[in-house]
Coordinates of C-alpha atoms in Angstrom, one line a residue:
M1 CA -8.7 -10.9 13.5
L2 CA -5.9 -8.6 14.6
L3 CA -4.5 -5.9 12.2
T4 CA -0.9 -4.7 12.6
E5 CA -1.9 -1.0 12.3
G6 CA -5.0 1.1 11.8
S7 CA -3.8 4.4 10.2
S8 CA -3.5 3.5 6.6
L9 CA -6.1 3.4 3.9
T10 CA -5.3 -0.3 3.5
A11 CA -6.1 -1.0 7.1
R12 CA -9.4 0.8 6.8
E13 CA -10.3 -1.2 3.7
F14 CA -9.4 -4.4 5.5
V15 CA -11.9 -3.5 8.2
T16 CA -14.6 -2.8 5.5
V17 CA -14.0 -6.0 3.6
L18 CA -13.8 -8.2 6.7
G19 CA -16.6 -6.5 8.5
I20 CA -19.0 -7.0 5.6
R21 CA -18.1 -10.7 5.7
G22 CA -18.9 -10.9 9.4
F23 CA -15.4 -11.1 10.8
E24 CA -14.6 -9.3 14.1
V25 CA -11.6 -7.1 13.9
E26 CA -9.2 -5.5 16.4
V27 CA -6.4 -3.1 15.6
A28 CA -2.9 -2.6 17.1
S29 CA -1.8 1.0 16.9
P30 CA 0.3 3.6 18.6
S31 CA -2.5 6.1 18.0
R32 CA -5.6 6.1 20.2
F33 CA -8.0 6.8 17.3
P34 CA -6.5 5.6 14.0
L35 CA -8.6 5.8 10.9
A36 CA -9.7 2.1 11.2
S37 CA -11.1 2.7 14.6
F38 CA -14.1 4.7 13.3
S39 CA -16.1 1.6 12.4
R40 CA -18.7 -0.6 13.9
W41 CA -16.6 -3.5 12.7
C42 CA -13.6 -2.5 14.8
R43 CA -14.1 -4.1 18.2
A44 CA -11.0 -2.6 19.9
V45 CA -7.8 -0.6 19.5
H46 CA -4.8 -1.8 21.4
R47 CA -2.1 0.8 22.1
L48 CA 1.4 -0.5 21.2
P49 CA 4.8 1.2 21.0
P50 CA 5.5 2.8 17.6
A51 CA 6.7 0.1 15.3
G52 CA 9.0 2.5 13.4
T53 CA 11.0 3.7 16.4
D54 CA 10.6 0.8 18.9
P55 CA 10.3 -2.3 16.8
V56 CA 11.2 -4.8 19.5
G57 CA 8.7 -3.2 21.9
Y58 CA 6.1 -3.3 19.2
L59 CA 6.7 -6.9 18.3
R60 CA 6.7 -8.0 22.0
A61 CA 3.5 -6.2 22.7
L62 CA 2.0 -7.7 19.5
D63 CA 3.0 -11.2 20.6
A64 CA 1.5 -10.6 24.1
L65 CA -1.8 -9.9 22.4
L66 CA -1.5 -13.1 20.3
A67 CA -0.7 -15.0 23.5
T68 CA -4.1 -14.3 24.9
G69 CA -5.5 -16.7 22.3
R70 CA -8.3 -14.3 21.2
Y71 CA -7.1 -13.9 17.6
E72 CA -7.5 -16.4 14.8
A73 CA -5.1 -14.5 12.5
L74 CA -2.6 -11.6 12.5
L75 CA -2.9 -9.6 9.3
A76 CA -0.1 -7.3 8.2
T77 CA -1.8 -4.3 6.6
H78 CA 1.1 -2.2 5.7
E79 CA 4.9 -2.0 6.0
Q80 CA 4.7 -4.0 9.3
A81 CA 4.8 -7.0 7.0
W82 CA 8.6 -6.3 6.5
L83 CA 9.0 -6.0 10.2
L84 CA 7.2 -9.2 11.0
A85 CA 9.4 -11.1 8.5
A86 CA 12.6 -9.7 9.9
G87 CA 11.5 -10.1 13.6
Q88 CA 9.7 -13.4 13.6
R89 CA 11.8 -14.6 16.6
H90 CA 10.0 -12.0 18.7
L91 CA 6.6 -13.5 17.7
P92 CA 6.5 -17.1 19.0
H93 CA 2.7 -17.0 19.3
A94 CA 2.2 -16.0 15.7
T95 CA 2.8 -19.6 14.5
G96 CA -0.3 -20.8 12.6
R97 CA -1.8 -17.3 12.6
L98 CA 0.5 -15.3 10.3
A99 CA 1.4 -15.6 6.6
V100 CA 4.5 -13.7 5.7
A101 CA 7.4 -14.2 3.3
S102 CA 11.0 -14.7 4.4
A103 CA 13.2 -11.8 5.3
E104 CA 15.5 -12.8 2.4
A105 CA 12.6 -12.5 0.0
F106 CA 11.7 -9.1 1.3
A107 CA 15.3 -7.9 0.8
R108 CA 14.8 -8.5 -2.9
V109 CA 11.8 -6.2 -3.3
Q110 CA 11.4 -3.9 -0.3
S111 CA 13.9 -1.4 -1.8
K112 CA 13.0 0.3 -5.0
I113 CA 16.6 -0.3 -6.2
A114 CA 16.4 -3.9 -5.3
F115 CA 13.1 -4.3 -7.2
A116 CA 14.4 -2.6 -10.3
S117 CA 17.5 -4.9 -10.2
L118 CA 15.2 -7.9 -9.9
C119 CA 13.1 -6.7 -12.9
D120 CA 16.3 -6.5 -14.9
Q121 CA 17.2 -10.0 -13.9
L122 CA 13.8 -11.4 -14.8
A123 CA 13.4 -9.3 -18.0
I124 CA 10.3 -7.6 -16.6
P125 CA 9.7 -4.4 -18.5
Q126 CA 10.3 -1.2 -16.7
P127 CA 11.3 2.4 -17.5
T128 CA 15.0 3.1 -17.8
W129 CA 16.6 3.5 -14.4
S130 CA 20.0 4.0 -12.7
E131 CA 21.3 4.3 -9.2
V132 CA 22.7 7.7 -8.2
R133 CA 25.9 7.3 -6.1
E134 CA 27.4 10.7 -6.8
E135 CA 26.3 14.0 -8.4
E136 CA 28.1 13.3 -11.6
D137 CA 25.8 10.4 -12.2
L138 CA 23.1 12.9 -13.0
D139 CA 25.1 14.2 -16.0
R140 CA 24.5 10.9 -17.9
I141 CA 20.7 10.8 -18.0
E142 CA 17.9 12.4 -20.0
Y143 CA 15.3 14.6 -18.4
P144 CA 12.7 14.7 -17.0
V145 CA 13.1 11.9 -14.5
W146 CA 11.7 10.6 -11.2
V147 CA 14.1 10.7 -8.3
K148 CA 13.3 8.0 -5.8
A149 CA 14.6 7.1 -2.4
A150 CA 15.3 3.4 -2.2
H151 CA 12.9 3.1 0.8
S152 CA 9.8 5.2 1.1
T153 CA 6.0 4.8 1.1
A154 CA 2.9 6.7 0.1
G155 CA 4.9 8.8 -2.4
R156 CA 6.9 10.5 0.3
G157 CA 10.3 9.6 -1.2
V158 CA 9.6 10.4 -4.9
R159 CA 10.4 13.7 -6.6
R160 CA 9.9 14.8 -10.2
A161 CA 12.9 16.6 -11.8
R162 CA 12.7 18.4 -15.1
T163 CA 16.3 19.6 -15.1
R164 CA 19.6 18.5 -13.7
A165 CA 19.5 21.2 -11.1
E166 CA 16.1 19.9 -9.8
A167 CA 17.5 16.4 -9.8
V168 CA 20.6 17.4 -7.8
S169 CA 18.3 19.1 -5.2
A170 CA 16.0 16.1 -5.0
W171 CA 19.0 13.6 -4.8
R172 CA 20.6 15.6 -2.0
G173 CA 17.4 15.9 0.0
L174 CA 16.4 12.2 -0.4
A175 CA 19.9 11.0 0.3
H176 CA 20.1 13.1 3.5
A177 CA 16.7 12.0 4.7
G178 CA 17.2 8.3 4.0
A179 CA 19.2 5.7 5.9
E180 CA 22.9 5.6 5.4
G181 CA 23.7 3.5 2.4
A182 CA 20.1 3.0 1.4
G183 CA 20.5 4.7 -1.9
V184 CA 18.7 6.9 -4.4
M185 CA 17.7 6.0 -8.0
V186 CA 16.4 7.9 -11.0
Q187 CA 13.9 6.5 -13.4
A188 CA 12.4 7.7 -16.7
P189 CA 8.7 8.6 -16.7
A190 CA 6.2 6.1 -18.0
A191 CA 3.2 6.9 -20.2
G192 CA -0.2 5.5 -19.9
A193 CA -2.8 4.5 -17.3
Y194 CA -1.6 3.8 -13.7
R195 CA -2.5 0.3 -12.6
Q196 CA -1.8 -2.2 -9.8
V197 CA -1.7 -5.9 -9.8
A198 CA -2.2 -7.7 -6.5
G199 CA -1.3 -11.3 -6.0
L200 CA -1.6 -13.7 -3.0
F201 CA 0.9 -16.5 -2.8
E202 CA 1.3 -19.8 -1.0
G203 CA 5.0 -20.7 -1.0
G204 CA 5.5 -19.2 -4.4
R205 CA 2.2 -20.5 -5.9
L206 CA -0.3 -17.9 -7.0
V207 CA -3.6 -18.3 -5.1
A208 CA -5.4 -15.2 -6.4
A209 CA -4.8 -12.0 -8.4
A210 CA -6.6 -8.8 -9.1
C211 CA -5.8 -5.9 -11.4
S212 CA -7.1 -2.3 -11.1
Q213 CA -6.7 1.0 -12.9
R214 CA -6.8 4.4 -11.3
I215 CA -9.8 6.5 -12.2
G216 CA -9.5 9.0 -9.4
T217 CA -6.3 10.4 -7.7
G218 CA -5.6 10.6 -4.0
A219 CA -2.7 12.1 -2.1
G220 CA 0.7 11.1 -3.3
G221 CA -0.7 10.1 -6.7
S222 CA -2.5 7.1 -5.1
A223 CA -5.6 5.4 -6.6
A224 CA -8.5 6.9 -4.7
A225 CA -10.9 5.4 -7.1
R226 CA -10.4 2.2 -9.1
L227 CA -11.8 0.2 -12.0
S228 CA -11.0 -3.5 -11.9
V229 CA -9.5 -4.6 -15.2
S230 CA -8.4 -7.8 -17.0
D231 CA -4.7 -7.9 -17.6
P232 CA -3.3 -11.4 -18.1
D233 CA 0.2 -10.0 -18.9
A234 CA 0.4 -8.2 -15.5
V235 CA -0.9 -11.3 -13.7
G236 CA 1.8 -13.3 -15.5
V237 CA 4.5 -10.9 -14.2
V238 CA 3.4 -11.0 -10.6
T239 CA 3.2 -14.8 -10.9
R240 CA 6.8 -15.0 -12.1
L241 CA 7.9 -12.7 -9.3
G242 CA 6.1 -14.8 -6.6
A243 CA 7.6 -18.0 -8.0
E244 CA 11.1 -16.5 -8.1
L245 CA 10.9 -15.3 -4.5
G246 CA 9.0 -18.3 -3.1
W247 CA 6.6 -15.6 -1.9
H248 CA 4.2 -16.3 0.9
G249 CA 1.4 -13.7 1.5
G250 CA 0.4 -10.6 -0.4
L251 CA 2.5 -9.0 -3.2
T252 CA 1.4 -5.9 -5.1
C253 CA 3.1 -4.2 -8.1
D254 CA 2.5 -0.8 -9.6
Y255 CA 2.8 -0.3 -13.4
F256 CA 1.7 1.8 -16.3
R257 CA -0.1 0.5 -19.4
D258 CA 0.2 2.5 -22.6
D259 CA -2.2 2.8 -25.5
A260 CA -0.4 0.0 -27.3
G261 CA -1.0 -2.4 -24.5
R262 CA 2.6 -2.4 -23.2
N263 CA 3.2 -2.6 -19.4
L264 CA 6.1 -0.9 -17.6
F265 CA 6.5 -1.9 -13.9
I266 CA 7.7 0.8 -11.5
E267 CA 7.4 -0.4 -7.9
C268 CA 6.6 -3.4 -5.7
N269 CA 4.7 -3.3 -2.4
P270 CA 5.5 -6.6 -0.7
R271 CA 2.1 -6.9 0.9
T272 CA -1.6 -6.6 0.1
T273 CA -2.7 -3.0 -0.5
E274 CA -6.2 -1.5 -0.4
P275 CA -8.1 -4.8 -1.1
A276 CA -11.6 -3.4 -1.5
N277 CA -11.7 -3.1 -5.3
A278 CA -10.5 -6.7 -5.6
A279 CA -13.2 -7.8 -3.2
A280 CA -15.8 -5.9 -5.2
A281 CA -14.5 -7.8 -8.2
G282 CA -14.9 -11.2 -6.6
V283 CA -11.5 -11.8 -5.0
D284 CA -11.5 -11.4 -1.2
L285 CA -7.8 -11.1 -0.4
P286 CA -8.3 -10.5 3.4
A287 CA -10.4 -13.6 3.7
L288 CA -8.0 -15.6 1.6
S289 CA -5.1 -14.3 3.7
I290 CA -6.8 -15.6 6.8
A291 CA -7.1 -19.0 5.2
L292 CA -3.5 -18.9 4.2
A293 CA -2.3 -17.9 7.7
T294 CA -4.4 -20.6 9.4
G295 CA -3.8 -23.5 7.1
R296 CA -7.3 -23.7 5.7
P297 CA -7.9 -25.0 2.2
L298 CA -7.1 -22.6 -0.6
P299 CA -8.2 -22.7 -4.3
R300 CA -6.3 -25.1 -6.4
R301 CA -6.5 -22.9 -9.4
P302 CA -5.8 -19.1 -9.1
L303 CA -8.8 -16.9 -8.5
I304 CA -8.7 -13.9 -10.9
A305 CA -10.8 -10.8 -10.3
R306 CA -13.4 -9.9 -12.9
A307 CA -13.2 -6.7 -14.8
G308 CA -15.7 -3.8 -14.4
A309 CA -16.0 -3.2 -10.7
R310 CA -15.7 0.5 -9.7
T311 CA -14.9 1.6 -6.2
R312 CA -14.1 4.9 -4.7
S313 CA -12.7 6.4 -1.4
T314 CA -14.5 9.8 -1.2
M315 CA -12.3 11.1 1.6
A316 CA -9.1 10.1 -0.3
L317 CA -10.4 11.9 -3.4
A318 CA -10.9 15.1 -1.4
L319 CA -7.4 14.8 0.0
G320 CA -6.0 14.3 -3.5
A321 CA -7.7 17.4 -4.8
A322 CA -6.5 19.4 -1.8
E323 CA -2.9 18.3 -2.5
A324 CA -3.0 18.7 -6.3
Q325 CA -4.8 22.0 -6.5
G326 CA -4.8 23.5 -3.0
T327 CA -8.2 25.2 -3.2
R328 CA -11.6 24.8 -1.5
R329 CA -13.2 24.8 -4.9
A330 CA -11.2 21.8 -6.0
V331 CA -12.0 19.9 -2.9
A332 CA -15.7 20.7 -3.2
G333 CA -15.6 19.7 -6.9
A334 CA -14.0 16.3 -6.0
L335 CA -16.7 15.7 -3.4
K336 CA -19.5 16.6 -5.8
R337 CA -18.2 14.3 -8.5
A338 CA -17.9 11.4 -6.0
L339 CA -21.2 11.9 -4.3
T340 CA -23.1 12.3 -7.5
A341 CA -21.2 9.4 -9.2
R342 CA -20.2 11.5 -12.2
P343 CA -18.0 9.7 -14.9
P344 CA -15.7 7.9 -14.4
L345 CA -17.2 7.2 -11.0
Q346 CA -20.6 6.1 -12.2
G347 CA -21.7 2.9 -10.5
S348 CA -18.8 3.1 -8.0
R349 CA -19.1 1.7 -4.5
E350 CA -17.7 3.6 -1.5
V351 CA -15.2 1.4 0.3
L352 CA -13.3 3.7 2.7
T353 CA -16.1 5.3 4.7
P354 CA -19.3 3.4 3.7
V355 CA -21.5 5.5 6.1
L356 CA -24.8 3.8 5.3
R357 CA -23.4 0.3 6.2
D358 CA -20.9 1.6 8.8
P359 CA -22.2 4.8 10.4
P360 CA -19.2 5.5 12.7
S361 CA -17.1 5.9 9.6
A362 CA -18.8 9.2 9.0
V363 CA -16.8 10.7 11.9
A364 CA -13.5 10.0 10.0
A365 CA -15.0 11.2 6.7
L366 CA -16.3 14.5 8.2
A367 CA -13.1 15.2 10.1
G368 CA -10.8 14.6 7.1
V369 CA -13.0 16.3 4.5
G370 CA -13.9 19.1 6.8
T371 CA -10.3 19.9 7.6
V372 CA -9.2 20.2 3.9
L373 CA -12.4 22.1 3.0
V374 CA -11.5 24.7 5.6
R375 CA -7.7 24.6 4.9
P376 CA -6.6 22.6 1.9
G377 CA -3.0 22.9 2.9
A378 CA -3.6 20.8 5.9
V379 CA -3.5 17.7 3.7
T380 CA 0.2 17.5 4.1
A381 CA 0.0 17.2 7.9
L382 CA -3.0 14.8 7.7
A383 CA -1.3 12.4 5.2
G384 CA 2.1 12.7 6.9
G385 CA 0.7 11.9 10.3
A386 CA -0.9 8.7 9.0
V387 CA 2.3 7.6 7.2
D388 CA 4.4 8.2 10.3
A389 CA 2.2 5.8 12.2
Y390 CA 3.0 2.8 9.9
A391 CA 6.3 3.6 8.1
I392 CA 9.1 1.1 8.5
T393 CA 12.7 2.0 7.5
P394 CA 16.0 0.3 7.2
R395 CA 16.9 1.9 10.6
T396 CA 13.8 0.2 12.1
I397 CA 15.0 -3.2 10.8
A398 CA 18.5 -2.6 12.1
R399 CA 17.2 -2.0 15.6
L400 CA 16.1 -5.7 15.7
A401 CA 19.8 -6.8 15.7

């Protein structure tokens, strides 16, 4: 199997899930030693041009790898899914080895503004939102709000604003940093538990779904530890989205569930994200993605992950503590809670760096954890470097023209 990148937590979890199942994995990456490379299950790393700045070169190099015939499937592990959809003409050898939705479908969900508009169209519940086209638009909203760039990943384009002045500053910064015309939106905060629902689709038909709740926080507010949950309402929403879009491949939505059982959806990731909790709960999204890409038989009835599976990414928990609190004590405390399985991590399974099953993963764990133990502020550079390796922007897509 060939992964489209190796720097993200998602790529590393793909390696874990596939490796345990006995699949051989190789990684395409501009980095020589991406996170996913520190694994006995990663057979090779192939240096490619950076997808974000040289998309045509990246796609041509990726296709050259596929042309060797060594790979059964090409798995998009992060925002490269958008690039593969938009640049399929550069991938003639991906036929029968890649499952990805159409570029038109991506256009309806890749942007946060486009996804919010689609939720309005389909009456999917979400926090109140509006697009910010000029500074005066910030006079007509209630505070606090989240200010969001239309295109961003890993929490990099999201700012919390408690006042109009903070919102203006965030809007100017995000608008300046983003692509021309990409847009900025504001959205009211949502109360409750942060969750994700992941679906895998075959031409709009739901093949499998898994819901999880954050029980430990990583960098950028991500879910560094998860508990699989049963949430038929969320599965129903992602099923409707997939059908509306004719989606083909993975689709993941972020949402909050309040104490009254109401869900509010806040974001869509048009790909499979961090699949290890779903695998622990009985739904192997990477293996199902391979079957989808290669035309193998798929379940006739949707597979739904069972509730109660706890997973953790110890290194990600340490990075989250470094970012949130910025002290060595906080990092050490996060490590202690993870390694001693204190509530809510009791019974949790390590999925990012499972050193007992995958000894080389200890190198990445020690490097990442050691860095933030010595200097907690280094988390910004660590996380930023990883994101730069896989981020795709509207400018990237425009370069395909």
